[in-house]
mmCIF file with all atom_site columns, C-alpha atoms in Angstrom:
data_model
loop_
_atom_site.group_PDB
_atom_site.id
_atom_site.type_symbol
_atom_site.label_atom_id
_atom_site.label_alt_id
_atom_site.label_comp_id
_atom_site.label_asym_id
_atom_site.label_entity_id
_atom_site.label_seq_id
_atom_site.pdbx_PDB_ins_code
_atom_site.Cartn_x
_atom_site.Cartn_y
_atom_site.Cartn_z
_atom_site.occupancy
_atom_site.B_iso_or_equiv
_atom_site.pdbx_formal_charge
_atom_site.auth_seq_id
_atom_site.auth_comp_id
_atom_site.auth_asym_id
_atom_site.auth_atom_id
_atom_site.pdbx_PDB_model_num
ATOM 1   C CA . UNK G 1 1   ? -10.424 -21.931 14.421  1.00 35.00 ? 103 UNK G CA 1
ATOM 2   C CA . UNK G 1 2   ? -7.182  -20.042 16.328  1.00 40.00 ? 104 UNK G CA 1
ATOM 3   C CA . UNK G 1 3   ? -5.841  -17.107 14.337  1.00 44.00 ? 105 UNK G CA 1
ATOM 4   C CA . UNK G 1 4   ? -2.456  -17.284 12.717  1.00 46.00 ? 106 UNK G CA 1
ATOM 5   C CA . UNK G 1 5   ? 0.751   -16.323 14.101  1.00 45.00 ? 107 UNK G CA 1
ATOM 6   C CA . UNK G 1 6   ? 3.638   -16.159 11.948  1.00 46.00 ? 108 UNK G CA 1
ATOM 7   C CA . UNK G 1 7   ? 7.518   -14.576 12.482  1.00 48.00 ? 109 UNK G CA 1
ATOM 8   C CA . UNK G 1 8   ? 5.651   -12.348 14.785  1.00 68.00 ? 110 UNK G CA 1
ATOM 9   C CA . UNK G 1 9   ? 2.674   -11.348 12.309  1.00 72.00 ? 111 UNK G CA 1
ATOM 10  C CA . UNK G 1 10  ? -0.892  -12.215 12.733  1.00 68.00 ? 112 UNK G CA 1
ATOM 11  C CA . UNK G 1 11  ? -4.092  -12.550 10.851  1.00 74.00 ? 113 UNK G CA 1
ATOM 12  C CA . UNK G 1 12  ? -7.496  -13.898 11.496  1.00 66.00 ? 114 UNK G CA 1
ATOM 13  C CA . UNK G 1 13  ? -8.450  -17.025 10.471  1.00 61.00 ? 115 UNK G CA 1
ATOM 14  C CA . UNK G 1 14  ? -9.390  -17.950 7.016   1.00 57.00 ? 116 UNK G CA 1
ATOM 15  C CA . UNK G 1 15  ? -13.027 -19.316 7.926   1.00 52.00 ? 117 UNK G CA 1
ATOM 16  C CA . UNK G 1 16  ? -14.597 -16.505 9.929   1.00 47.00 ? 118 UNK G CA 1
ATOM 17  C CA . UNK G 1 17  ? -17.234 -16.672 12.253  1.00 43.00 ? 119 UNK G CA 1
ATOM 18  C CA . UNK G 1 18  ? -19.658 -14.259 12.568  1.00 43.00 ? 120 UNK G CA 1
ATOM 19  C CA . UNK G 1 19  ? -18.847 -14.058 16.303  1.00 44.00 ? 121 UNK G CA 1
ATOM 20  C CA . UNK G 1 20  ? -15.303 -13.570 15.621  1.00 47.00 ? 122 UNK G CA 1
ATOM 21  C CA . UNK G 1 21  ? -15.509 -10.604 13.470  1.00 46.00 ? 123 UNK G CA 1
ATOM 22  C CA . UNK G 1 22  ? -18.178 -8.622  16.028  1.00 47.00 ? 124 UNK G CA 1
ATOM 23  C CA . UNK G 1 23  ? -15.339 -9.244  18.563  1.00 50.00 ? 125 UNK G CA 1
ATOM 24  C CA . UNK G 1 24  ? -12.502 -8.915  16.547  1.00 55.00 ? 126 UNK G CA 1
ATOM 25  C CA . UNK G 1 25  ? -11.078 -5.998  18.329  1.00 57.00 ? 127 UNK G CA 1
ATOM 26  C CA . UNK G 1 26  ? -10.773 -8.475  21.586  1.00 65.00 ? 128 UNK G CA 1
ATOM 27  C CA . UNK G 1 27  ? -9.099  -10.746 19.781  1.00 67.00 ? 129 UNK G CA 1
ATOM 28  C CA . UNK G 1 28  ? -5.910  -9.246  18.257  1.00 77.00 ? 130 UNK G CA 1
ATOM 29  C CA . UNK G 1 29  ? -2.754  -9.416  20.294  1.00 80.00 ? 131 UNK G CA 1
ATOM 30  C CA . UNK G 1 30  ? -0.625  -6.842  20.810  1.00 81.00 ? 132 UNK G CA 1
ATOM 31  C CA . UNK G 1 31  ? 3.017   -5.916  20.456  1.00 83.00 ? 133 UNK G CA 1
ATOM 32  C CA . UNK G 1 32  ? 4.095   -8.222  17.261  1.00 85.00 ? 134 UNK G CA 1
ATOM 33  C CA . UNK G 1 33  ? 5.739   -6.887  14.118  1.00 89.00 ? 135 UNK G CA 1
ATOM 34  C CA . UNK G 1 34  ? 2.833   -7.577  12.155  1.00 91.00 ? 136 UNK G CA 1
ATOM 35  C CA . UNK G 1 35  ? -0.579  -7.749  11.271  1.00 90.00 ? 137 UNK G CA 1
ATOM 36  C CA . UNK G 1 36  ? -3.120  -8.167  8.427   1.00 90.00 ? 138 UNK G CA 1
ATOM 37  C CA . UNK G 1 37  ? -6.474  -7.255  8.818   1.00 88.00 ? 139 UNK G CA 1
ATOM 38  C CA . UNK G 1 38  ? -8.019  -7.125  5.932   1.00 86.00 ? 140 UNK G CA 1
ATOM 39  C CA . UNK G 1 39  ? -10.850 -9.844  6.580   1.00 81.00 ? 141 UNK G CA 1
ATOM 40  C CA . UNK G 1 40  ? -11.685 -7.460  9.232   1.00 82.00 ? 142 UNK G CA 1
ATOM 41  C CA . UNK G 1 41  ? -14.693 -5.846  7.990   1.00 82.00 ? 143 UNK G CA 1
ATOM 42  C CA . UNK G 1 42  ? -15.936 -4.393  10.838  1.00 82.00 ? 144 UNK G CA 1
ATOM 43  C CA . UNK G 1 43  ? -13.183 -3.114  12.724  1.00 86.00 ? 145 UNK G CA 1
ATOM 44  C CA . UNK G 1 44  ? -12.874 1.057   13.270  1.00 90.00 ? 146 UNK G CA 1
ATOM 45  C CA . UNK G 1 45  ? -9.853  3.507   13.395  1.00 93.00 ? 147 UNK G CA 1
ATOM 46  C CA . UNK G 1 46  ? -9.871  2.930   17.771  1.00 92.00 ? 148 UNK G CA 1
ATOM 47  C CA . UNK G 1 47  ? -8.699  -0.823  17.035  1.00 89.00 ? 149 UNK G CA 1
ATOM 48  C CA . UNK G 1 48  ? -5.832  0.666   15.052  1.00 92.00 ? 150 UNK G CA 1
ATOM 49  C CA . UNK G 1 49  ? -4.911  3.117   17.170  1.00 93.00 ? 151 UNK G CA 1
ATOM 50  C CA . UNK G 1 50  ? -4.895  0.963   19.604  1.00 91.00 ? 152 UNK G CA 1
ATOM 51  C CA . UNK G 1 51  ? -2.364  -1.366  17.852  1.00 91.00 ? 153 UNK G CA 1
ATOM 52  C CA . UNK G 1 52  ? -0.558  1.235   16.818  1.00 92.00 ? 154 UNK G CA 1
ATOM 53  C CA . UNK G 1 53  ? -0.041  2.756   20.214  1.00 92.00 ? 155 UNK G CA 1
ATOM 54  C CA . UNK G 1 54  ? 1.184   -0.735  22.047  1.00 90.00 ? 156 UNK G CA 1
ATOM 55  C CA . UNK G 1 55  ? 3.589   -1.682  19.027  1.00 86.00 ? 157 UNK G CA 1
ATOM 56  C CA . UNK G 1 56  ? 6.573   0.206   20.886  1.00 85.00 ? 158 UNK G CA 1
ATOM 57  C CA . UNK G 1 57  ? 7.936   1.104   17.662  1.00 85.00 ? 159 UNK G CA 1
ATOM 58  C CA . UNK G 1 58  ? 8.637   -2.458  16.468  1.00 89.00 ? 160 UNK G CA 1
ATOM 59  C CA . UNK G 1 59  ? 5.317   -2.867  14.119  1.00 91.00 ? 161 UNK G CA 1
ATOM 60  C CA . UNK G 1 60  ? 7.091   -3.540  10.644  1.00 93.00 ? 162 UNK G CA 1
ATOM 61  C CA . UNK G 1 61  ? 3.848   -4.898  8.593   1.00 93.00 ? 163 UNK G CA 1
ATOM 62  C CA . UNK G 1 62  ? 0.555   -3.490  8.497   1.00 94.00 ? 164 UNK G CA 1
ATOM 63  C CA . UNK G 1 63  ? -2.266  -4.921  6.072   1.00 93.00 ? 165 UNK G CA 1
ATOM 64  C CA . UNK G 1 64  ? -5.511  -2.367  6.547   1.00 91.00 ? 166 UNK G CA 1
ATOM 65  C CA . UNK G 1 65  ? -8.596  -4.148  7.129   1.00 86.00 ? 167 UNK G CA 1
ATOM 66  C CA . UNK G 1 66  ? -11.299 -3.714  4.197   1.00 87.00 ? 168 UNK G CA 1
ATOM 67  C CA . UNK G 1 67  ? -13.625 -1.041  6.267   1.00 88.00 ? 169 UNK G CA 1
ATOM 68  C CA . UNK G 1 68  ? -15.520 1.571   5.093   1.00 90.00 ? 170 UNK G CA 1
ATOM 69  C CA . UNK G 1 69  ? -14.945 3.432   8.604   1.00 92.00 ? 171 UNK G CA 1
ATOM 70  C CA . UNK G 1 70  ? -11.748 3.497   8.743   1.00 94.00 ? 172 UNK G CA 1
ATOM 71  C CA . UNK G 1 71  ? -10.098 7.403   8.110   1.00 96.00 ? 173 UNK G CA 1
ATOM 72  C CA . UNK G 1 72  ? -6.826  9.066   8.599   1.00 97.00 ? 174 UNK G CA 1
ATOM 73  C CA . UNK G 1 73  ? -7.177  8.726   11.965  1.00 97.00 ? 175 UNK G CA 1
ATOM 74  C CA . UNK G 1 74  ? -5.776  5.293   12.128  1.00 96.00 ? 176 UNK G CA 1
ATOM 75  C CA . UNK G 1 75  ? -2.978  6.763   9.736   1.00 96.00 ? 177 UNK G CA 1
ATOM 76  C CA . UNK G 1 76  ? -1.840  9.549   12.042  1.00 97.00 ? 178 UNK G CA 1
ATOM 77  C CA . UNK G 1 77  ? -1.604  6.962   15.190  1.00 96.00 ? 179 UNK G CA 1
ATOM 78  C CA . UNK G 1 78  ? 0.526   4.397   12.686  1.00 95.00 ? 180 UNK G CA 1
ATOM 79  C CA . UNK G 1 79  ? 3.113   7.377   11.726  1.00 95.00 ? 181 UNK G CA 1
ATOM 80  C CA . UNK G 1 80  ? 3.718   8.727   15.165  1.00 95.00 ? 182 UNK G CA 1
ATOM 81  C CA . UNK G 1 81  ? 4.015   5.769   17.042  1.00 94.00 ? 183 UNK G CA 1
ATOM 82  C CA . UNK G 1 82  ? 5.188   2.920   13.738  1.00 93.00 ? 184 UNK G CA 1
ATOM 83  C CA . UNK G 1 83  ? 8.693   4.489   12.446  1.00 92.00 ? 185 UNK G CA 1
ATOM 84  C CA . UNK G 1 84  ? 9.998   1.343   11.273  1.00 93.00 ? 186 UNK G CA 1
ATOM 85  C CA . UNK G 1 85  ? 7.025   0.538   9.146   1.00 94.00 ? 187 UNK G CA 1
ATOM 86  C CA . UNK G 1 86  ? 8.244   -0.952  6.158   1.00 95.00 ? 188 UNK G CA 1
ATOM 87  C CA . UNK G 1 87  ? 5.202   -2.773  4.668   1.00 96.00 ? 189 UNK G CA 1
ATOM 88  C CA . UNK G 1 88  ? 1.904   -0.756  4.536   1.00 96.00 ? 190 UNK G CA 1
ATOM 89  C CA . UNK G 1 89  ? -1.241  -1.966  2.272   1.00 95.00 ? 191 UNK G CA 1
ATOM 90  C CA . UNK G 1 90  ? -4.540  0.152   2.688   1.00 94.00 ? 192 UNK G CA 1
ATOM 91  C CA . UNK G 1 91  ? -7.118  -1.586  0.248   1.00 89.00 ? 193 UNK G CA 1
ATOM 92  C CA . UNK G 1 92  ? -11.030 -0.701  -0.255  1.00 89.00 ? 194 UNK G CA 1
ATOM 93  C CA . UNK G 1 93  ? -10.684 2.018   2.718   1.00 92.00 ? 195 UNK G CA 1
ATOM 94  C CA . UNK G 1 94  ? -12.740 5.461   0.835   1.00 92.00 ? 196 UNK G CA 1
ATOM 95  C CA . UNK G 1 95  ? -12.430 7.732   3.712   1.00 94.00 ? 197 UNK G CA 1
ATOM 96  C CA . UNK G 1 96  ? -8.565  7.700   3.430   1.00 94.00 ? 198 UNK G CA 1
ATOM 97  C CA . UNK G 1 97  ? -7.428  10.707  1.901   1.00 95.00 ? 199 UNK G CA 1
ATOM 98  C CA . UNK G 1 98  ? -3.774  12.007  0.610   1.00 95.00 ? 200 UNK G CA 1
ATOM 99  C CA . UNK G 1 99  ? -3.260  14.067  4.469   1.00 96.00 ? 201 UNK G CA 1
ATOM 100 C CA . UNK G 1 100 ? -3.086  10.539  5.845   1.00 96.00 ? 202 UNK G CA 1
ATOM 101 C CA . UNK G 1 101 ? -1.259  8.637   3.142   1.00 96.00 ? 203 UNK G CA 1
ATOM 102 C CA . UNK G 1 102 ? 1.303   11.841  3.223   1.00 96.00 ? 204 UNK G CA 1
ATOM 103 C CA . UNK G 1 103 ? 1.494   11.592  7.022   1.00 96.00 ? 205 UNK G CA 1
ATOM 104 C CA . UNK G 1 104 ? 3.031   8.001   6.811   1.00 95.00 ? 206 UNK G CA 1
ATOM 105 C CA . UNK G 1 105 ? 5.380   8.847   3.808   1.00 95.00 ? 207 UNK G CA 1
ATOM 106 C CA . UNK G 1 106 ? 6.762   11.650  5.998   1.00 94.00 ? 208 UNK G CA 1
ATOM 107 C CA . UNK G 1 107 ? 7.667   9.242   9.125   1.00 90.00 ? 209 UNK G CA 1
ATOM 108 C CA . UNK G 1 108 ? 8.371   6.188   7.899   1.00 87.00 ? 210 UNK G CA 1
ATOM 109 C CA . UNK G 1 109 ? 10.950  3.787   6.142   1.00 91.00 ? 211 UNK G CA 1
ATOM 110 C CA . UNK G 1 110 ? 8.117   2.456   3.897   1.00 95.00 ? 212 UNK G CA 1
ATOM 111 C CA . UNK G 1 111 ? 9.582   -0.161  0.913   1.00 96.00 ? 213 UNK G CA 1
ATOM 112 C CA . UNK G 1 112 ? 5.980   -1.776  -0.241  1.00 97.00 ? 214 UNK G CA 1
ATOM 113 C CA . UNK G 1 113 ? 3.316   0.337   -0.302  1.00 97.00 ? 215 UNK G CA 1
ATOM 114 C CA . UNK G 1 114 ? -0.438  -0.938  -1.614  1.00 96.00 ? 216 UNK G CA 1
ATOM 115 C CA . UNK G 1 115 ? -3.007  2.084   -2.115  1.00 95.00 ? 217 UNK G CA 1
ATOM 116 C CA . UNK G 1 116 ? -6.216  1.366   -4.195  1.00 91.00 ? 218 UNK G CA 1
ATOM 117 C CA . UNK G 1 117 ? -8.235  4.538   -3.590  1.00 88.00 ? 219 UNK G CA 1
ATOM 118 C CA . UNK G 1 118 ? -7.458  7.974   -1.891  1.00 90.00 ? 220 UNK G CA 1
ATOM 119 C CA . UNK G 1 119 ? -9.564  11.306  -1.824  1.00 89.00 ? 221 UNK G CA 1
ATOM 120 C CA . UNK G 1 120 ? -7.410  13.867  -3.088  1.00 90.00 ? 222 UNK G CA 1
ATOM 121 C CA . UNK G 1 121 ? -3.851  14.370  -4.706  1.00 92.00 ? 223 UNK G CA 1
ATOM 122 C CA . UNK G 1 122 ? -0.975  13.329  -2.771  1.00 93.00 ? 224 UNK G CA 1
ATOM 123 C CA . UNK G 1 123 ? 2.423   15.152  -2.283  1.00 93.00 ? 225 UNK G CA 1
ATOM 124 C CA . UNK G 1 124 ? 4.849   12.795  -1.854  1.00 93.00 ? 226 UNK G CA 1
ATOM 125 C CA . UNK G 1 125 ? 6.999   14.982  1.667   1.00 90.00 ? 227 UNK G CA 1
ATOM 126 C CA . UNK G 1 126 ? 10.601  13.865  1.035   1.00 92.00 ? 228 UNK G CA 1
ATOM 127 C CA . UNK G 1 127 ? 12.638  10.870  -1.140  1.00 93.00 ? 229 UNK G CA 1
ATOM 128 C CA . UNK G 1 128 ? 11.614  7.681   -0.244  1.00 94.00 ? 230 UNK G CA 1
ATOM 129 C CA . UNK G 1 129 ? 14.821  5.511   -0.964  1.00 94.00 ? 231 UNK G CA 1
ATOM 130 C CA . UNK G 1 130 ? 13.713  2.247   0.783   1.00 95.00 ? 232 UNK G CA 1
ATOM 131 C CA . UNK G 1 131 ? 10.513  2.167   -1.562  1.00 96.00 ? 233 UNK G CA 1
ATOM 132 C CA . UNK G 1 132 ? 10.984  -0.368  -3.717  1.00 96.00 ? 234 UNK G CA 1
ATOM 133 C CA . UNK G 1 133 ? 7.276   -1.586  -4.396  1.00 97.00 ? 235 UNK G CA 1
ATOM 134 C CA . UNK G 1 134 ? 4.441   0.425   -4.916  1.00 96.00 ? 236 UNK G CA 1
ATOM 135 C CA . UNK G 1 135 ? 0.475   -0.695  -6.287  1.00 95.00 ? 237 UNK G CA 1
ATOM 136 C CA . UNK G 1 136 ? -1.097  2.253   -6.994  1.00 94.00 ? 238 UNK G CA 1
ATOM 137 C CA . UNK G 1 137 ? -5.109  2.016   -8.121  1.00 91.00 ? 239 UNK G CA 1
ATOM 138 C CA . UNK G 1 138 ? -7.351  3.448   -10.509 1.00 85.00 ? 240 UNK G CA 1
ATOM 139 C CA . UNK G 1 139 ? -8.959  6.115   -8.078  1.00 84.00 ? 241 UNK G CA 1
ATOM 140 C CA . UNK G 1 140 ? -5.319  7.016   -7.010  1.00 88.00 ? 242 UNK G CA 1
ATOM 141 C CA . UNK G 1 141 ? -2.878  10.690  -7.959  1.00 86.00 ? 243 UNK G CA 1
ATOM 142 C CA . UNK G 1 142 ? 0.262   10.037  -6.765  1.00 85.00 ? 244 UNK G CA 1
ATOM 143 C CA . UNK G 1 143 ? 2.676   10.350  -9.592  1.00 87.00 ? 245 UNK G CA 1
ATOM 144 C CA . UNK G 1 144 ? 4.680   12.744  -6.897  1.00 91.00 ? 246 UNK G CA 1
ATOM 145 C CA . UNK G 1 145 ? 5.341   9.646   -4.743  1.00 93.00 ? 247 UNK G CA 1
ATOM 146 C CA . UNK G 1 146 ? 7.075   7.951   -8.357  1.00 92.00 ? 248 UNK G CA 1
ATOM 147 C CA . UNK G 1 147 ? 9.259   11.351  -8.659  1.00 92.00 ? 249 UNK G CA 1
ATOM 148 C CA . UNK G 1 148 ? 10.840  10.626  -5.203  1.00 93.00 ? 250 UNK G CA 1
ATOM 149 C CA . UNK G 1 149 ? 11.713  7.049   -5.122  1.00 93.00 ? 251 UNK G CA 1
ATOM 150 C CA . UNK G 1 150 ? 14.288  6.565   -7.090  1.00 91.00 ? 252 UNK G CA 1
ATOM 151 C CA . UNK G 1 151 ? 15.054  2.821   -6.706  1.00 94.00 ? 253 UNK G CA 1
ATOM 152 C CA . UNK G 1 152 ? 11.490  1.683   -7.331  1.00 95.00 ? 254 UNK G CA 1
ATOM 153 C CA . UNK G 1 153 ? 11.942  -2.216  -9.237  1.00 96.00 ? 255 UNK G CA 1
ATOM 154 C CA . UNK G 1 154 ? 7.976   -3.049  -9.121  1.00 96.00 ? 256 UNK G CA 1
ATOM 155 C CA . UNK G 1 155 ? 5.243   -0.481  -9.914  1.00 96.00 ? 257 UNK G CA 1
ATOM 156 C CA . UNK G 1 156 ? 1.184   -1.289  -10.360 1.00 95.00 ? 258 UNK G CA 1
ATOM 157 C CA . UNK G 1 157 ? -0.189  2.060   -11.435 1.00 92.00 ? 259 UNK G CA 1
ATOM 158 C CA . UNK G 1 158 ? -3.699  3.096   -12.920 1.00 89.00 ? 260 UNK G CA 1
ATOM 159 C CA . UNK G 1 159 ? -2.001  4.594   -16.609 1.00 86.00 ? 261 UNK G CA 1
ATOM 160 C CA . UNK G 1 160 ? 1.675   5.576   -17.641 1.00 82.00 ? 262 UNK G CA 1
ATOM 161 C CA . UNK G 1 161 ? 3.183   8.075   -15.107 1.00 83.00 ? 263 UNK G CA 1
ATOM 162 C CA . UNK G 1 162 ? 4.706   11.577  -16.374 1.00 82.00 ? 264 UNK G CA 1
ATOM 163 C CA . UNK G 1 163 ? 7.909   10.359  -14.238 1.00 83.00 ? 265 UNK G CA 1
ATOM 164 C CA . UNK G 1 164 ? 11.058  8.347   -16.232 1.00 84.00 ? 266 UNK G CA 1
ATOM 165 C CA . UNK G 1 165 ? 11.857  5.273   -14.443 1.00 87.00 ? 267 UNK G CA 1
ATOM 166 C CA . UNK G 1 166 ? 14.920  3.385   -14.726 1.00 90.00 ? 268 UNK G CA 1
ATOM 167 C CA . UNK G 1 167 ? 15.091  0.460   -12.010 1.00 91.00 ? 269 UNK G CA 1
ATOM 168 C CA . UNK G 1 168 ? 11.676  -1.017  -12.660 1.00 94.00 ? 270 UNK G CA 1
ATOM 169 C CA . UNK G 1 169 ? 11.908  -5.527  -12.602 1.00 95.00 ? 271 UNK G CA 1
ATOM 170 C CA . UNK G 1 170 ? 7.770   -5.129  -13.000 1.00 96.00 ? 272 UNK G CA 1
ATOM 171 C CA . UNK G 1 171 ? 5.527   -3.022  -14.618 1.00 95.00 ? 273 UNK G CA 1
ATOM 172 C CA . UNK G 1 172 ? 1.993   -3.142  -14.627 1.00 94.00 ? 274 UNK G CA 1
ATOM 173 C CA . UNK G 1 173 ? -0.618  -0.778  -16.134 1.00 93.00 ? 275 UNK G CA 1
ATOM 174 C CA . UNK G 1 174 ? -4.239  -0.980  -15.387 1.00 90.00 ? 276 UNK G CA 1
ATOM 175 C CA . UNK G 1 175 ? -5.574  1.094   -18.186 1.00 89.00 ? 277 UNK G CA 1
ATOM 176 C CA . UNK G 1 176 ? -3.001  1.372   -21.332 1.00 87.00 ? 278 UNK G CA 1
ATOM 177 C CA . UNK G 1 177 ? -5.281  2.808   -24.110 1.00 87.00 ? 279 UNK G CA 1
ATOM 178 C CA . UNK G 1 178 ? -3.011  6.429   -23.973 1.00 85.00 ? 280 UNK G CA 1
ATOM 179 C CA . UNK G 1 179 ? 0.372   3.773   -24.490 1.00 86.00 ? 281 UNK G CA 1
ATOM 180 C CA . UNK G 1 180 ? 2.117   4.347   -28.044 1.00 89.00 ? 282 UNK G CA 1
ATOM 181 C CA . UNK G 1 181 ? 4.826   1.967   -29.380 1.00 90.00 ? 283 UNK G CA 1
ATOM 182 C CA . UNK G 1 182 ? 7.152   5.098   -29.055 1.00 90.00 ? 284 UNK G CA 1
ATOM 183 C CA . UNK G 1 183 ? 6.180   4.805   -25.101 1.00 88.00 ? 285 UNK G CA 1
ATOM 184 C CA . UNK G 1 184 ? 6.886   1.229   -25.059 1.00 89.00 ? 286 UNK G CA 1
ATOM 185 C CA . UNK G 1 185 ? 10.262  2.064   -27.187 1.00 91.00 ? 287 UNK G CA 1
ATOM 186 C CA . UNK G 1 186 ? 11.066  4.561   -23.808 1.00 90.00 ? 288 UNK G CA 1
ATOM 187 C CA . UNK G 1 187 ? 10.154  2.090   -21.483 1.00 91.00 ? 289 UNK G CA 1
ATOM 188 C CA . UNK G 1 188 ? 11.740  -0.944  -22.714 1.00 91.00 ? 290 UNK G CA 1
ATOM 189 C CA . UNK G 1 189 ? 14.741  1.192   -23.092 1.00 92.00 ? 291 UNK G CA 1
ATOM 190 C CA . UNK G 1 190 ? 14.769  2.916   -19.814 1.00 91.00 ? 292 UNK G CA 1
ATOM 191 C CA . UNK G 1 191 ? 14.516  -0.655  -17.881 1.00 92.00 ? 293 UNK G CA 1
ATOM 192 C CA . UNK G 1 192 ? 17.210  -2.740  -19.231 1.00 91.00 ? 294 UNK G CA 1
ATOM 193 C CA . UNK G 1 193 ? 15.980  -4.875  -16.532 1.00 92.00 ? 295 UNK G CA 1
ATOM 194 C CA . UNK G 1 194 ? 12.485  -4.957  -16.851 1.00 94.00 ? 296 UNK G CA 1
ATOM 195 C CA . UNK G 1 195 ? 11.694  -8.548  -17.191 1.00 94.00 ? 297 UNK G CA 1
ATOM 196 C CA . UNK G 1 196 ? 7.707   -8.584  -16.674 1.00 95.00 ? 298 UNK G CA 1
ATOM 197 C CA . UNK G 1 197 ? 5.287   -6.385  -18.745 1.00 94.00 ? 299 UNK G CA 1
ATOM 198 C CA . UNK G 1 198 ? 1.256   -6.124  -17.895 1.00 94.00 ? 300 UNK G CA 1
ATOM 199 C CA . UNK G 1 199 ? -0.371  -3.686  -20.272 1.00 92.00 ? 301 UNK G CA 1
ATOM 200 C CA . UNK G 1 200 ? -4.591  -3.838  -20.042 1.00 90.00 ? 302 UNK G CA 1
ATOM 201 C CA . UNK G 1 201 ? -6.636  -2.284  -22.919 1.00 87.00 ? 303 UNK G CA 1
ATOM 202 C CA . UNK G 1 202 ? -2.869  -1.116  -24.859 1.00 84.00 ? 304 UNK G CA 1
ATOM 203 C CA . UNK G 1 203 ? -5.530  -0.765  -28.357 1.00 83.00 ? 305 UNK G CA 1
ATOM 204 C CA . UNK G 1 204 ? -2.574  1.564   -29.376 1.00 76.00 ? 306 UNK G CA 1
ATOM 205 C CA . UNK G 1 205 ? -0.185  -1.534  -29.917 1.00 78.00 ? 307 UNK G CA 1
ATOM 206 C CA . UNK G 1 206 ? 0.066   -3.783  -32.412 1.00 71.00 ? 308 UNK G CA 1
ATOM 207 C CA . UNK G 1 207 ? -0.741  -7.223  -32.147 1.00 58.00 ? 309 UNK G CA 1
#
């Protein structure tokens, strides 16, 4: 099966072969806007680099594949040579730590962000006004990225952050057991436009 090519983004196909994924790396074209990867096993942080470095500044959409060998390398390469990365989601990738993650806040114009898991706290390097989605997991600390993005409308984050927030559409919390009804109160308050609530293990509530 051909991989898919879409408004200048591409992906693998949905029915890998096993031949396709040990030559993945051949296989991607260069140059588009964007790319997601994450069926990609296999692939290492040369393949990104190597993408990153033959985008000529237009990549826009980045989807990290699922590898364990991927590390900030890949990162680094994406925030010198992707400024007008907009969309970045780095899922199931354990060697990334916060140096990387912070290197791409500091360069780019990110406004989704997906992060599942990241070795160490991150220090969020200036306000990030064009972030208006962020998916934060359980094995992330990041509440410094919430304090600088101040027109966030969609936030996925492993408990209830420290930070007020007062333009959030979406809110979802993975673990809710420290939320009180006085919380909720704030919240609900806070977000005259929130208009979808996700609360897991919220035993504080009532029913």
């Amino acid at each position: 099966s051909e991989a898919l090519f879409h408004q200048k983004k591409w992906a693998p196909p949905q029915n890998l072969s096993s031949s396709f994924v040990r030559g993945a790396a051949r296989e991607i074209p260069l140059g588009l806007e964007g790319y997601d990867l994450t069926a990609l096993l296999t692939l290492k942080d040369e393949e990104l680099i190597r993408i990153a470095k033959s985008s000529g500044g237009k990549l826009k959409t980045f989807h990290f594949p699922n590898s364990p060998f991927i590390t900030d390398r890949a990162l680094f390469a994406l925030a010198e040579h992707c400024l007008h990365l907009t969309d970045l989601s780095i899922l199931h990738c354990p060697l990334i730590t916060h140096l990387g993650v912070e290197a791409i806040l500091s360069r780019s114009r990110l406004s989704l962000l997906s992060l599942d898991e990241c070795e160490g706290t991150i220090v969020c390097p200036k306000r990030l006004p064009h972030l208006l989605s962020l998916r934060l997991g359980e094995n992330v600390s990041a509440d410094s990225i919430l304090y600088c993005a101040p027109h966030l409308v969609q936030l996925t984050a492993p408990n209830l952050p420290d930070v007020s927030l007062t333009q959030l559409g979406e809110l979802k919390l993975l673990d809710a057991e420290a939320l009180t009804e006085e919380h909720l109160a704030k919240i609900l308050k806070e977000n005259a436009r929130l208009y979808k609530l996700s609360l897991r293990n919220a035993c504080q509530l009532k029913t």
